[in-house]
Coordinates of C-alpha atoms in Angstrom, one line a residue:
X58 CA -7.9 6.7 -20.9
X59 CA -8.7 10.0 -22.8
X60 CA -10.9 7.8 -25.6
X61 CA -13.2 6.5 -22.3
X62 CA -16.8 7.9 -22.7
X63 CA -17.8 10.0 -19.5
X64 CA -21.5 8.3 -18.6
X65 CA -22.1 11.5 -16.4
X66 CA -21.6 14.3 -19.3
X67 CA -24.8 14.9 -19.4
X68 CA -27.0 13.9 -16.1
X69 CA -28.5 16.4 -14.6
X70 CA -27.8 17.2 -10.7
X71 CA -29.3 14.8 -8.9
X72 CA -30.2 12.0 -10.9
X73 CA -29.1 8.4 -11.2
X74 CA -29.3 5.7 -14.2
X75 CA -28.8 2.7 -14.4
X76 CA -25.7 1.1 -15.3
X77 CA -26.6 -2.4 -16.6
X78 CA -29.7 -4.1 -17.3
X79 CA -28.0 -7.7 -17.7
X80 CA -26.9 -8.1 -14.7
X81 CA -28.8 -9.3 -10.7
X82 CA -27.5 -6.1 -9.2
X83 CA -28.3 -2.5 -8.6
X84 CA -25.8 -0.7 -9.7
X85 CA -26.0 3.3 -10.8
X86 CA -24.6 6.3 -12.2
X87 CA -25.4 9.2 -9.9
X88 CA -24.9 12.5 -9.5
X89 CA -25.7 14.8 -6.5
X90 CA -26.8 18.1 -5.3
X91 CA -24.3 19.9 -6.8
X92 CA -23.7 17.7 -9.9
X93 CA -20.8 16.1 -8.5
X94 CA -20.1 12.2 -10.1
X95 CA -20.9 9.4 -8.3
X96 CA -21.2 5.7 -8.4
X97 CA -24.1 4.1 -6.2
X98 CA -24.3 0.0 -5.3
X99 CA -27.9 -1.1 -3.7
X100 CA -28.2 -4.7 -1.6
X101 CA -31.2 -6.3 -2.0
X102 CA -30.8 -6.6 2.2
X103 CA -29.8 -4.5 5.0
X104 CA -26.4 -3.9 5.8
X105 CA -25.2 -6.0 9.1
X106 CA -22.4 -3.4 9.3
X107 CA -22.6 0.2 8.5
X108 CA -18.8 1.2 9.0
X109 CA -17.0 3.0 6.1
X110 CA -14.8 0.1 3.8
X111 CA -12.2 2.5 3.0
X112 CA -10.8 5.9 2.9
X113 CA -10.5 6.8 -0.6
X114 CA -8.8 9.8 -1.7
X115 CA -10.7 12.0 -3.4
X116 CA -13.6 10.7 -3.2
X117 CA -16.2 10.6 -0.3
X118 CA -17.9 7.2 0.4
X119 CA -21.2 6.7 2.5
X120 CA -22.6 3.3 3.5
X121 CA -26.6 3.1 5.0
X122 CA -29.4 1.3 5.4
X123 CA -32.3 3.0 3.8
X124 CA -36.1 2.7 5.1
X125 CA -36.9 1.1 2.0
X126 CA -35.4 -1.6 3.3
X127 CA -32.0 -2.4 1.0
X128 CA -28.4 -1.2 1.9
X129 CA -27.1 1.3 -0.1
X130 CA -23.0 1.8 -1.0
X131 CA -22.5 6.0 -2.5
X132 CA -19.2 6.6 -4.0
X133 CA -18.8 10.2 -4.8
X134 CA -16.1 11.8 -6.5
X135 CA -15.2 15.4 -5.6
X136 CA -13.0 17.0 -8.4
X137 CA -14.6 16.4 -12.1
X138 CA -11.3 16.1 -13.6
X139 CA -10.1 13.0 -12.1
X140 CA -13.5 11.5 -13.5
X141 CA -11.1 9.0 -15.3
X142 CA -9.5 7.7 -12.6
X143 CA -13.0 7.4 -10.7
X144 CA -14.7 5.7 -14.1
X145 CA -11.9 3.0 -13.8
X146 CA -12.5 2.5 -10.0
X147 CA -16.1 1.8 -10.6
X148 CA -16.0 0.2 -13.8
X149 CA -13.5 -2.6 -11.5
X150 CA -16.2 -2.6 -9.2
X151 CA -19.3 -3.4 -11.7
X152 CA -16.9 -6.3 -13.2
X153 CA -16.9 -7.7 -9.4
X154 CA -19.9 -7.8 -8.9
X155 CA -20.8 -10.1 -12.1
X156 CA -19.0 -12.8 -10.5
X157 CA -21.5 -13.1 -7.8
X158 CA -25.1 -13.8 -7.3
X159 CA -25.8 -13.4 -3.7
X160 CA -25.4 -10.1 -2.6
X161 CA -23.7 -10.6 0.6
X162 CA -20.8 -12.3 -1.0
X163 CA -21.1 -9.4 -3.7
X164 CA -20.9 -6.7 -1.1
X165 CA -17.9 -8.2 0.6
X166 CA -15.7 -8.4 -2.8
X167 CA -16.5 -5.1 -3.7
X168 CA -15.6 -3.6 0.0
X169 CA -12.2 -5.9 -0.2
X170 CA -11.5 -3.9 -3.7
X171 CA -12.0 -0.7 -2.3
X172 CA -9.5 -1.4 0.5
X173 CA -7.1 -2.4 -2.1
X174 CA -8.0 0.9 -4.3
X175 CA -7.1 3.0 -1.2
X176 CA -3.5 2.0 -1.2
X177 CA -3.4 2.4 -4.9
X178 CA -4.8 5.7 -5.0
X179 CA -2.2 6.6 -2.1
X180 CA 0.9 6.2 -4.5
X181 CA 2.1 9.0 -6.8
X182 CA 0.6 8.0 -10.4
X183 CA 3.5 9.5 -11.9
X184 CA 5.6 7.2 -10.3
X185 CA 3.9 4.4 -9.3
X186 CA 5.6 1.8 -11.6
X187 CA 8.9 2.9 -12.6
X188 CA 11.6 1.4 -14.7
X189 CA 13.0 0.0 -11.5
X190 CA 9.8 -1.3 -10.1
X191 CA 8.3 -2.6 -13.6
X192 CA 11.2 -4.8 -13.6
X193 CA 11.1 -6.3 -9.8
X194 CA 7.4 -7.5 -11.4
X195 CA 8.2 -8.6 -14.5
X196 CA 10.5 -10.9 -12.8
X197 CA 8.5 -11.7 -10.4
X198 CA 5.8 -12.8 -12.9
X199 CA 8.1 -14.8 -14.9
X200 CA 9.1 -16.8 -11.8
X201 CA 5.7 -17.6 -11.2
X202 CA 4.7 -18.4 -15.0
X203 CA 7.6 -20.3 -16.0
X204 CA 9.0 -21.9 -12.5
X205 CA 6.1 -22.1 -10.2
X206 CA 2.8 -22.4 -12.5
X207 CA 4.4 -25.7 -14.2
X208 CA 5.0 -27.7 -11.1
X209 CA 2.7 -26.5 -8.7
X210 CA -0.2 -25.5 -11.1
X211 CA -1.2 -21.8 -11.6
X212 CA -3.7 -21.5 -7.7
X213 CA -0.6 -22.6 -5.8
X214 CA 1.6 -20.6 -7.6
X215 CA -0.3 -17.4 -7.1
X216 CA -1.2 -18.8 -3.5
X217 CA 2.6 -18.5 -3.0
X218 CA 3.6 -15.3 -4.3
X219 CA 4.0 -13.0 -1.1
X220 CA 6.3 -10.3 -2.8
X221 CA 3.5 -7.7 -3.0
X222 CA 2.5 -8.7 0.6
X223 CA 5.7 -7.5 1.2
X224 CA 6.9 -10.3 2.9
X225 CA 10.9 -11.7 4.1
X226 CA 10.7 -13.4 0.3
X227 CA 9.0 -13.3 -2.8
X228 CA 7.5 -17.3 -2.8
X229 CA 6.8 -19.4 -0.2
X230 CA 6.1 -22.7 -1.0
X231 CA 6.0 -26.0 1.3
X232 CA 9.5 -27.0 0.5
X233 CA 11.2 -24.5 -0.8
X234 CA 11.3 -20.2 -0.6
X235 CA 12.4 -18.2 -3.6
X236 CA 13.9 -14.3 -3.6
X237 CA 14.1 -13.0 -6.9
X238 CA 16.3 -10.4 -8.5
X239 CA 16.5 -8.8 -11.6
X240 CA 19.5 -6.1 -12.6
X241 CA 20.4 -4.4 -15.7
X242 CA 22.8 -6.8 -17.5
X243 CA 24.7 -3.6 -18.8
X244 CA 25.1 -2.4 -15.1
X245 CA 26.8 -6.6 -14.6
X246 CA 25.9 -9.5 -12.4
X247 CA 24.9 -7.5 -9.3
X248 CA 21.7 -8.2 -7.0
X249 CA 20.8 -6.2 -4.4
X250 CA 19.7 -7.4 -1.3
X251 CA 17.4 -4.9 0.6
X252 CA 16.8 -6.5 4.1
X253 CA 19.2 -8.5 5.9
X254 CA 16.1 -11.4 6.1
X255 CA 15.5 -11.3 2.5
X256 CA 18.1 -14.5 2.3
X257 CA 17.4 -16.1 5.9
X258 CA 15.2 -19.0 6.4
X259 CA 15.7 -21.4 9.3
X260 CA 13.3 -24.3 8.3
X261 CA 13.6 -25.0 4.0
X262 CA 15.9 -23.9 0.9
X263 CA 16.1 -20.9 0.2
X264 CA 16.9 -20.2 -3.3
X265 CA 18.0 -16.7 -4.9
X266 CA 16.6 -16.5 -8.6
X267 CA 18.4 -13.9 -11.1
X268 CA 16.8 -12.4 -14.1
X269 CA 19.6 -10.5 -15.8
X270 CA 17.3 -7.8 -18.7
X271 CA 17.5 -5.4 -21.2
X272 CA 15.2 -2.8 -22.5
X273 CA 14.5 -3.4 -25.7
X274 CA 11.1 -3.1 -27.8
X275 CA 11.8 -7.2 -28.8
X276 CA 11.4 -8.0 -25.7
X277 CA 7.4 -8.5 -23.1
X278 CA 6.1 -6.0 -21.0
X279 CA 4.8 -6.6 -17.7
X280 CA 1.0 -6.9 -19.6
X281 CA 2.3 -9.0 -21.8
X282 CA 3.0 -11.8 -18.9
X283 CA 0.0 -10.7 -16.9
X284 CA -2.1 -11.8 -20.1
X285 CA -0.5 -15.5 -20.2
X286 CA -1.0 -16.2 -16.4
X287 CA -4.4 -15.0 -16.9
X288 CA -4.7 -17.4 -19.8
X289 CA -4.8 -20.4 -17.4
X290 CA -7.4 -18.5 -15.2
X291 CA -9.8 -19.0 -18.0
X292 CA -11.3 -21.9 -16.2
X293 CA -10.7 -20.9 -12.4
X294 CA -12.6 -19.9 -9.8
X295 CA -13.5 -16.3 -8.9
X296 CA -11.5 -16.3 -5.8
X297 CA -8.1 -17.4 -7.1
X298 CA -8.6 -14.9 -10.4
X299 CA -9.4 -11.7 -7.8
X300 CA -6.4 -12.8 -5.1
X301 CA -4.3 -12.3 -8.4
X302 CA -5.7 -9.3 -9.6
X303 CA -5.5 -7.9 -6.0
X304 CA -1.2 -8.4 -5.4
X305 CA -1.5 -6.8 -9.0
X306 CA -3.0 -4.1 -7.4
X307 CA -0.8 -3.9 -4.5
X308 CA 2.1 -3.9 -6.2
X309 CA 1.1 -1.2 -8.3
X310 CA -0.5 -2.7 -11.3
X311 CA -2.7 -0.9 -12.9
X312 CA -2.5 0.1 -16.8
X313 CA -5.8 2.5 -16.8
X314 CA -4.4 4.7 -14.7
X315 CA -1.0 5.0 -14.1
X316 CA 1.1 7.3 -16.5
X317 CA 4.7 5.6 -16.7
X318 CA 4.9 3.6 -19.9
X319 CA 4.9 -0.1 -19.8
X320 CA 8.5 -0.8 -20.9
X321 CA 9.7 -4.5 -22.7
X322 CA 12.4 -6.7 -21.5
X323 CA 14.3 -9.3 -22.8
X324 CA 16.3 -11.7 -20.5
X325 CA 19.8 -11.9 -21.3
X326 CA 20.7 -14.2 -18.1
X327 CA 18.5 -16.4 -16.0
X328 CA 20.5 -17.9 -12.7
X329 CA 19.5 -19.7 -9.6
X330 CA 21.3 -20.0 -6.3
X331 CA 20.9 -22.1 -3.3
X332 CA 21.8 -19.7 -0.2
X333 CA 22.7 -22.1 2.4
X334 CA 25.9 -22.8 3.7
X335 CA 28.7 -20.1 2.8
X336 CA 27.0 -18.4 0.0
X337 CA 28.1 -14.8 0.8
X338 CA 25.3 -13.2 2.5
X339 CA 25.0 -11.2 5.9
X340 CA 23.1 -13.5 8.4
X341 CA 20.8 -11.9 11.3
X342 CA 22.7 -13.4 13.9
X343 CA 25.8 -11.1 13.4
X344 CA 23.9 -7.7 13.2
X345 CA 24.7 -6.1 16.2
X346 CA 21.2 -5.1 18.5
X347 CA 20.3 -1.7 17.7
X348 CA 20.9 -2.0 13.5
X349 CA 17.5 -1.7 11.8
X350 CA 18.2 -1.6 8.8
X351 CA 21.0 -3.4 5.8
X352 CA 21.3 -3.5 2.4
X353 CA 24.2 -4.7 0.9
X354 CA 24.9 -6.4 -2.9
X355 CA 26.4 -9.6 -4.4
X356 CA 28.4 -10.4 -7.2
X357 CA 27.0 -13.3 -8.9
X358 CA 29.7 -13.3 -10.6
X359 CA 31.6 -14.8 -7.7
X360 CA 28.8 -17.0 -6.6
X361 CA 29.1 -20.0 -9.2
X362 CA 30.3 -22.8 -6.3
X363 CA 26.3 -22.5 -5.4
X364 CA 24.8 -22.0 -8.5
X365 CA 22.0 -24.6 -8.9
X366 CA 20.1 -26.0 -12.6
X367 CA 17.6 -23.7 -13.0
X368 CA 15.6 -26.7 -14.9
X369 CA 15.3 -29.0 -11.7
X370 CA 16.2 -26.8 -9.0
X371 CA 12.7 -27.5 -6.9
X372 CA 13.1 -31.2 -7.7

């Protein structure tokens, strides 16, 4: 981030220049009154809806209709030293609005970006994506590149991953509903089950998927798996490349900005479950009313009677 150029160094207060000149859209640096930064978006039409997209922290957002006879979208950023973070924001916003010719359709992408950049901004930077947390996505995304994306083809598998939805499981598909788990292989065969519905389904399988990892610098990072599902985007369409950019987002995924290092993993131990029957799990039906809340852990260890091949599993 510190080798990004800072387009508003030297504007004056109250000016504005244009961003691109290849592109359909009016798009600007600004500044204001008081030489704060700011981004500005025009629409070639007036707005049908006026009402604020998003409450962004740190920066102050006004949508209008000007006499002139265009809507007009301000971002404003109000300390100069996150101008970094707010550089990123917009720079995410001017690659949205490349994808799309009609400004309507432009306008709504952008305004579903910034609901997606409030919840981002909302999490500590310094602790957005911790070692914990890196490695709940990395599995996550292996699951979806190596399991889902070569059966069901990489829209359905991105169609089905719920996990940064926060959902009961981490994919639901038509047949089948996978919860995956990574642990520390040093720390042993343990997965932690954080809601007592995490491995409860009533109508299809329900498999639990294991990713046993170690740290090491051999091994991918999250960006490294991120860059081979995006790979088979190449050819996609807009929507399907911005849903998966978005549960990026809402997981917490963002390199330009957040401040833990990316760390690599190598899988040691890849194991899949089928959790019907007695596999050893705490079913909803004997929490007593009044319990909101149960976590509990399995030893996989113990679990080989239901072990499945991870190969043909979804077959």
């Amino acid at each position: 981030m510190t080798n990004k150029p800072n387009p508003w160094k030297d504007m004056p207060e109250s000016t504005q220049r244009r961003i691109k000149s290849d592109t359909l859209h009016n798009l600007f640096w600004i500044t204001d009154l008081e030489g704060k930064y700011g981004f500005l978006l025009e629409s070639k039409d007036l707005f049908d809806d006026i009402k604020l997209p998003a409450n962004l922290k740190g920066i102050e957002l006004l949508k209008r209709n000007s006499t002139y006879g265009h809507g007009e979208l301000f971002l404003v950023l109000n300390d100069k030293e996150d101008w970094q973070i707010f550089y990123t924001l917009c720079n995410d916003l001017v690659s949205i609005t490349d994808e799309y010719d009609e400004d309507k359709a432009m306008i709504s992408a952008v305004e579903v970006r910034l609901k997606r950049w409030q919840q981002l901004l909302k999490q500590d930077r310094n602790n957005s994506m911790n070692l914990h947390k890196q490695m709940g996505l990395f599995s996550e995304l292996l699951c979806l590149r190596d399991i889902i994306l070569p059966r069901y083809g990489v829209e359905q598998a991105i169609i089905s991953w719920v996990g940064p939805d926060f959902d009961k499981q981490d994919f639901l598909l038509d047949d089948a509903i996978i919860e995956v788990k990574s642990y520390k292989t040093s720390k042993g065969q343990i997965a932690h089950i954080s809601s007592v519905k995490q491995l409860f389904s009533d109508k299809v399988p329900l498999f639990l998927l294991t990713y046993g990892l170690t740290q090491t610098e051999n091994g991918q990072s999250i960006s490294d798996i991120v860059e081979n599902i995006n790979s088979h985007l190449n050819t996609k369409s807009n929507e399907i490349k911005n849903k998966f950019e978005g549960k990026l987002l809402e997981y917490g995924y963002m390199p330009d900005i957040i401040k833990n290092p990316f760390y690599k993993f190598m899988v040691d131990k890849n194991r899949v479950f089928l959790t019907s029957g007695n596999f050893p799990k705490i079913q909803p039906k004997f929490i007593s009313h009044g319990i909101t809340d149960v976590k509990y852990s399995i030893d996989l260890l113990k679990c080989g009677d239901y072990e499945q091949d991870i190969i043909n599993f979804l077959e």
